[in-house]
Amino acid sequence: MAGIYIHIPFCRSKCNYCNFFSVVSQKKISEVLISIEKELALKRDCISEYQIDTIYFGGGTPSLIPVRWIAQLLAVVKNHYRLAVSPEITIEANPDDISKPVLDDWQGAGITRISLGVQSFDDRDLRYLNRLHDSKQALKAVEAISSSSFDSFSVDLVFGIPGANMNIWKHNLSLLTGMGVPHISAYGLTVEEKTPLYHFIQKNKMKAPNEEDMVRQFEQTMLLLQHAGYDHYEISNYAKPGHYSKHNTAYWTSVPYMGFGPSAHSFFHQTRGWNASSIHTYLEDIAHGNLFSAAEKLSLSDRYNEYILTGLRTSWGIDLSYIEKTFGMSYFEKCLNSIASMHDTGWICQSDNILTLTKKGKLVADYIIMKLFEL
């Protein structure tokens, strides 16, 4: 099995916290989409031996492009790749793009799942994040998808927004659980360098996230969503049984995937490749038939670190016997020694050879992962 990721790098406006490659100008939409079609044909031999089980339109804001382009890109995928009988096909969307006709059109084009970027149902929060939609649009969008014939969809929320107290955060969660949203992604607000938010905070024009508030809201998220019947299957992801994101789960379990579009990354045959984070350079690369802007073969330590990083973030954890068999005794002993140093912390749960993080451990996941890394 394998996945396909298609990056649509266009937005109506740039969220001030976003670190993904995107542009506000939409002048090059047609050129980029035509180049993605060419790239799909160009890279078909890279993963020709695999069946494609998932396709994911990310961004940027893929929901702003006309549905005919979605249908056209999917037709090109079907022409060049071997698809599963019922692949999961996801599109990321903003609430201001959602309407019944649009939902019907997406379903007609082959989309099976929607990932909706709400972030908050509080207008003050949305202004802080520089989102275009308001709370009414957000609620209306979730209701529209809930009442549509889409069986599976996800809603993104962000916690740790300065000024958002616990009551606001609980309200955000209760709205989604009350509507029976099958999948919820809850991300702590991170301040990345080179984002507008970072510069505003540096100049004291905006408040920085408070770490204690972040921790308390994360704890409440785990508690409330577990009580509501959601599986906490990855650090930031919660789902009702049967509604895990197949595409993202593939990332976390080292399934090969191929990325298309500016800045998109790929992983196959123990190799990582990536496209240029520039519209101009990407268009030139595809015009010259370049598979990637750059690529690297992963070393044994790279592969070990990625296994630790992805595995410990999930509910299925890491397998010590797999580490010994795949990476060798030195990595196995390194892992055991690191675990021993955290024996009395209550951060890690071990069942036979499987290690997973406890709720307490999830609060310091990054620290634990770094302790287990081979540097």
PDB file of N, CA, C and O in Angstrom, residues 254-291:
ATOM      1  N   SER A 254       5.250   4.390   8.518  1.00  0.00           N
ATOM      2  CA  SER A 254       6.290   4.271   7.489  1.00  0.00           C
ATOM      3  C   SER A 254       5.809   3.648   6.185  1.00  0.00           C
ATOM      4  O   SER A 254       6.571   2.973   5.482  1.00  0.00           O
ATOM      5  N   VAL A 255       4.549   3.870   5.846  1.00  0.00           N
ATOM      6  CA  VAL A 255       4.033   3.435   4.545  1.00  0.00           C
ATOM      7  C   VAL A 255       4.543   4.409   3.481  1.00  0.00           C
ATOM      8  O   VAL A 255       4.553   5.625   3.712  1.00  0.00           O
ATOM      9  N   PRO A 256       4.979   3.943   2.320  1.00  0.00           N
ATOM     10  CA  PRO A 256       5.475   4.855   1.280  1.00  0.00           C
ATOM     11  C   PRO A 256       4.397   5.841   0.819  1.00  0.00           C
ATOM     12  O   PRO A 256       3.206   5.506   0.798  1.00  0.00           O
ATOM     13  N   TYR A 257       4.816   7.030   0.475  1.00  0.00           N
ATOM     14  CA  TYR A 257       3.899   8.016  -0.090  1.00  0.00           C
ATOM     15  C   TYR A 257       4.657   8.904  -1.058  1.00  0.00           C
ATOM     16  O   TYR A 257       5.872   9.065  -0.959  1.00  0.00           O
ATOM     17  N   MET A 258       3.922   9.473  -2.003  1.00  0.00           N
ATOM     18  CA  MET A 258       4.517  10.342  -3.002  1.00  0.00           C
ATOM     19  C   MET A 258       3.818  11.695  -2.929  1.00  0.00           C
ATOM     20  O   MET A 258       2.582  11.770  -2.919  1.00  0.00           O
ATOM     21  N   GLY A 259       4.613  12.770  -2.849  1.00  0.00           N
ATOM     22  CA  GLY A 259       4.070  14.112  -2.751  1.00  0.00           C
ATOM     23  C   GLY A 259       4.193  14.872  -4.065  1.00  0.00           C
ATOM     24  O   GLY A 259       5.198  14.755  -4.771  1.00  0.00           O
ATOM     25  N   PHE A 260       3.157  15.647  -4.382  1.00  0.00           N
ATOM     26  CA  PHE A 260       3.112  16.405  -5.631  1.00  0.00           C
ATOM     27  C   PHE A 260       2.745  17.858  -5.335  1.00  0.00           C
ATOM     28  O   PHE A 260       1.932  18.130  -4.462  1.00  0.00           O
ATOM     29  N   GLY A 261       3.343  18.773  -6.093  1.00  0.00           N
ATOM     30  CA  GLY A 261       3.106  20.184  -5.877  1.00  0.00           C
ATOM     31  C   GLY A 261       4.260  20.840  -5.142  1.00  0.00           C
ATOM     32  O   GLY A 261       5.125  20.160  -4.558  1.00  0.00           O
ATOM     33  N   PRO A 262       4.320  22.170  -5.132  1.00  0.00           N
ATOM     34  CA  PRO A 262       5.396  22.890  -4.468  1.00  0.00           C
ATOM     35  C   PRO A 262       5.529  22.510  -2.991  1.00  0.00           C
ATOM     36  O   PRO A 262       4.522  22.431  -2.284  1.00  0.00           O
ATOM     37  N   SER A 263       6.735  22.239  -2.547  1.00  0.00           N
ATOM     38  CA  SER A 263       7.118  21.909  -1.170  1.00  0.00           C
ATOM     39  C   SER A 263       6.701  20.509  -0.720  1.00  0.00           C
ATOM     40  O   SER A 263       7.015  20.120   0.405  1.00  0.00           O
ATOM     41  N   ALA A 264       6.022  19.745  -1.554  1.00  0.00           N
ATOM     42  CA  ALA A 264       5.551  18.413  -1.148  1.00  0.00           C
ATOM     43  C   ALA A 264       6.725  17.463  -0.941  1.00  0.00           C
ATOM     44  O   ALA A 264       7.710  17.494  -1.678  1.00  0.00           O
ATOM     45  N   HIS A 265       6.616  16.598   0.064  1.00  0.00           N
ATOM     46  CA  HIS A 265       7.640  15.609   0.387  1.00  0.00           C
ATOM     47  C   HIS A 265       7.178  14.204  -0.002  1.00  0.00           C
ATOM     48  O   HIS A 265       5.973  13.929  -0.052  1.00  0.00           O
ATOM     49  N   SER A 266       8.147  13.339  -0.238  1.00  0.00           N
ATOM     50  CA  SER A 266       7.877  11.946  -0.594  1.00  0.00           C
ATOM     51  C   SER A 266       8.761  11.020   0.237  1.00  0.00           C
ATOM     52  O   SER A 266       9.846  11.418   0.696  1.00  0.00           O
ATOM     53  N   PHE A 267       8.300   9.773   0.412  1.00  0.00           N
ATOM     54  CA  PHE A 267       9.076   8.754   1.123  1.00  0.00           C
ATOM     55  C   PHE A 267       8.845   7.412   0.439  1.00  0.00           C
ATOM     56  O   PHE A 267       7.719   6.934   0.362  1.00  0.00           O
ATOM     57  N   PHE A 268       9.930   6.836  -0.087  1.00  0.00           N
ATOM     58  CA  PHE A 268       9.825   5.549  -0.763  1.00  0.00           C
ATOM     59  C   PHE A 268      11.222   4.936  -0.861  1.00  0.00           C
ATOM     60  O   PHE A 268      12.216   5.647  -0.998  1.00  0.00           O
ATOM     61  N   HIS A 269      11.280   3.592  -0.760  1.00  0.00           N
ATOM     62  CA  HIS A 269      12.547   2.874  -0.882  1.00  0.00           C
ATOM     63  C   HIS A 269      13.637   3.471   0.024  1.00  0.00           C
ATOM     64  O   HIS A 269      14.790   3.625  -0.380  1.00  0.00           O
ATOM     65  N   GLN A 270      13.250   3.808   1.270  1.00  0.00           N
ATOM     66  CA  GLN A 270      14.159   4.390   2.261  1.00  0.00           C
ATOM     67  C   GLN A 270      14.788   5.708   1.786  1.00  0.00           C
ATOM     68  O   GLN A 270      15.881   6.086   2.215  1.00  0.00           O
ATOM     69  N   THR A 271      14.083   6.401   0.908  1.00  0.00           N
ATOM     70  CA  THR A 271      14.548   7.683   0.376  1.00  0.00           C
ATOM     71  C   THR A 271      13.517   8.762   0.666  1.00  0.00           C
ATOM     72  O   THR A 271      12.305   8.502   0.587  1.00  0.00           O
ATOM     73  N   ARG A 272      13.985   9.947   1.007  1.00  0.00           N
ATOM     74  CA  ARG A 272      13.102  11.104   1.123  1.00  0.00           C
ATOM     75  C   ARG A 272      13.446  12.082   0.012  1.00  0.00           C
ATOM     76  O   ARG A 272      14.614  12.387  -0.234  1.00  0.00           O
ATOM     77  N   GLY A 273      12.407  12.561  -0.666  1.00  0.00           N
ATOM     78  CA  GLY A 273      12.591  13.574  -1.689  1.00  0.00           C
ATOM     79  C   GLY A 273      11.631  14.711  -1.444  1.00  0.00           C
ATOM     80  O   GLY A 273      10.571  14.507  -0.836  1.00  0.00           O
ATOM     81  N   TRP A 274      11.987  15.905  -1.884  1.00  0.00           N
ATOM     82  CA  TRP A 274      11.076  17.032  -1.673  1.00  0.00           C
ATOM     83  C   TRP A 274      11.170  18.013  -2.829  1.00  0.00           C
ATOM     84  O   TRP A 274      12.196  18.131  -3.501  1.00  0.00           O
ATOM     85  N   ASN A 275      10.053  18.692  -3.047  1.00  0.00           N
ATOM     86  CA  ASN A 275       9.968  19.704  -4.093  1.00  0.00           C
ATOM     87  C   ASN A 275      10.321  21.074  -3.523  1.00  0.00           C
ATOM     88  O   ASN A 275      10.223  21.305  -2.315  1.00  0.00           O
ATOM     89  N   ALA A 276      10.674  21.982  -4.403  1.00  0.00           N
ATOM     90  CA  ALA A 276      11.054  23.329  -3.993  1.00  0.00           C
ATOM     91  C   ALA A 276       9.883  24.077  -3.368  1.00  0.00           C
ATOM     92  O   ALA A 276       8.741  23.963  -3.831  1.00  0.00           O
ATOM     93  N   SER A 277      10.173  24.827  -2.310  1.00  0.00           N
ATOM     94  CA  SER A 277       9.159  25.676  -1.679  1.00  0.00           C
ATOM     95  C   SER A 277       9.147  27.033  -2.377  1.00  0.00           C
ATOM     96  O   SER A 277       9.363  28.083  -1.771  1.00  0.00           O
ATOM     97  N   SER A 278       8.899  26.982  -3.660  1.00  0.00           N
ATOM     98  CA  SER A 278       8.874  28.177  -4.503  1.00  0.00           C
ATOM     99  C   SER A 278       8.057  27.845  -5.740  1.00  0.00           C
ATOM    100  O   SER A 278       8.321  26.816  -6.388  1.00  0.00           O
ATOM    101  N   ILE A 279       7.077  28.670  -6.055  1.00  0.00           N
ATOM    102  CA  ILE A 279       6.266  28.423  -7.250  1.00  0.00           C
ATOM    103  C   ILE A 279       7.148  28.432  -8.492  1.00  0.00           C
ATOM    104  O   ILE A 279       7.083  27.524  -9.334  1.00  0.00           O
ATOM    105  N   HIS A 280       7.980  29.453  -8.603  1.00  0.00           N
ATOM    106  CA  HIS A 280       8.821  29.612  -9.797  1.00  0.00           C
ATOM    107  C   HIS A 280       9.751  28.416  -9.985  1.00  0.00           C
ATOM    108  O   HIS A 280       9.834  27.831 -11.079  1.00  0.00           O
ATOM    109  N   THR A 281      10.463  28.028  -8.917  1.00  0.00           N
ATOM    110  CA  THR A 281      11.417  26.923  -9.018  1.00  0.00           C
ATOM    111  C   THR A 281      10.705  25.605  -9.275  1.00  0.00           C
ATOM    112  O   THR A 281      11.181  24.773 -10.068  1.00  0.00           O
ATOM    113  N   TYR A 282       9.566  25.405  -8.629  1.00  0.00           N
ATOM    114  CA  TYR A 282       8.793  24.175  -8.857  1.00  0.00           C
ATOM    115  C   TYR A 282       8.388  24.053 -10.317  1.00  0.00           C
ATOM    116  O   TYR A 282       8.551  22.990 -10.941  1.00  0.00           O
ATOM    117  N   LEU A 283       7.846  25.125 -10.891  1.00  0.00           N
ATOM    118  CA  LEU A 283       7.423  25.099 -12.293  1.00  0.00           C
ATOM    119  C   LEU A 283       8.604  24.791 -13.219  1.00  0.00           C
ATOM    120  O   LEU A 283       8.466  24.021 -14.177  1.00  0.00           O
ATOM    121  N   GLU A 284       9.765  25.364 -12.910  1.00  0.00           N
ATOM    122  CA  GLU A 284      10.955  25.094 -13.722  1.00  0.00           C
ATOM    123  C   GLU A 284      11.404  23.641 -13.587  1.00  0.00           C
ATOM    124  O   GLU A 284      11.768  22.999 -14.576  1.00  0.00           O
ATOM    125  N   ASP A 285      11.380  23.112 -12.367  1.00  0.00           N
ATOM    126  CA  ASP A 285      11.783  21.720 -12.138  1.00  0.00           C
ATOM    127  C   ASP A 285      10.920  20.756 -12.950  1.00  0.00           C
ATOM    128  O   ASP A 285      11.434  19.827 -13.586  1.00  0.00           O
ATOM    129  N   ILE A 286       9.610  20.953 -12.908  1.00  0.00           N
ATOM    130  CA  ILE A 286       8.712  20.048 -13.633  1.00  0.00           C
ATOM    131  C   ILE A 286       8.905  20.216 -15.139  1.00  0.00           C
ATOM    132  O   ILE A 286       8.903  19.239 -15.896  1.00  0.00           O
ATOM    133  N   ALA A 287       9.086  21.446 -15.594  1.00  0.00           N
ATOM    134  CA  ALA A 287       9.304  21.688 -17.022  1.00  0.00           C
ATOM    135  C   ALA A 287      10.562  20.975 -17.528  1.00  0.00           C
ATOM    136  O   ALA A 287      10.619  20.541 -18.688  1.00  0.00           O
ATOM    137  N   HIS A 288      11.574  20.831 -16.646  1.00  0.00           N
ATOM    138  CA  HIS A 288      12.822  20.163 -17.020  1.00  0.00           C
ATOM    139  C   HIS A 288      12.816  18.669 -16.680  1.00  0.00           C
ATOM    140  O   HIS A 288      13.833  17.995 -16.867  1.00  0.00           O
ATOM    141  N   GLY A 289      11.687  18.178 -16.174  1.00  0.00           N
ATOM    142  CA  GLY A 289      11.583  16.752 -15.880  1.00  0.00           C
ATOM    143  C   GLY A 289      12.298  16.297 -14.637  1.00  0.00           C
ATOM    144  O   GLY A 289      12.601  15.104 -14.486  1.00  0.00           O
ATOM    145  N   ASN A 290      12.578  17.220 -13.715  1.00  0.00           N
ATOM    146  CA  ASN A 290      13.250  16.855 -12.464  1.00  0.00           C
ATOM    147  C   ASN A 290      12.274  16.157 -11.523  1.00  0.00           C
ATOM    148  O   ASN A 290      11.198  16.686 -11.240  1.00  0.00           O
ATOM    149  N   LEU A 291      12.662  14.994 -11.025  1.00  0.00           N
ATOM    150  CA  LEU A 291      11.785  14.264 -10.105  1.00  0.00           C
ATOM    151  C   LEU A 291      11.606  15.017  -8.791  1.00  0.00           C
ATOM    152  O   LEU A 291      10.502  15.108  -8.257  1.00  0.00           O
TER     153      LEU A 291
END
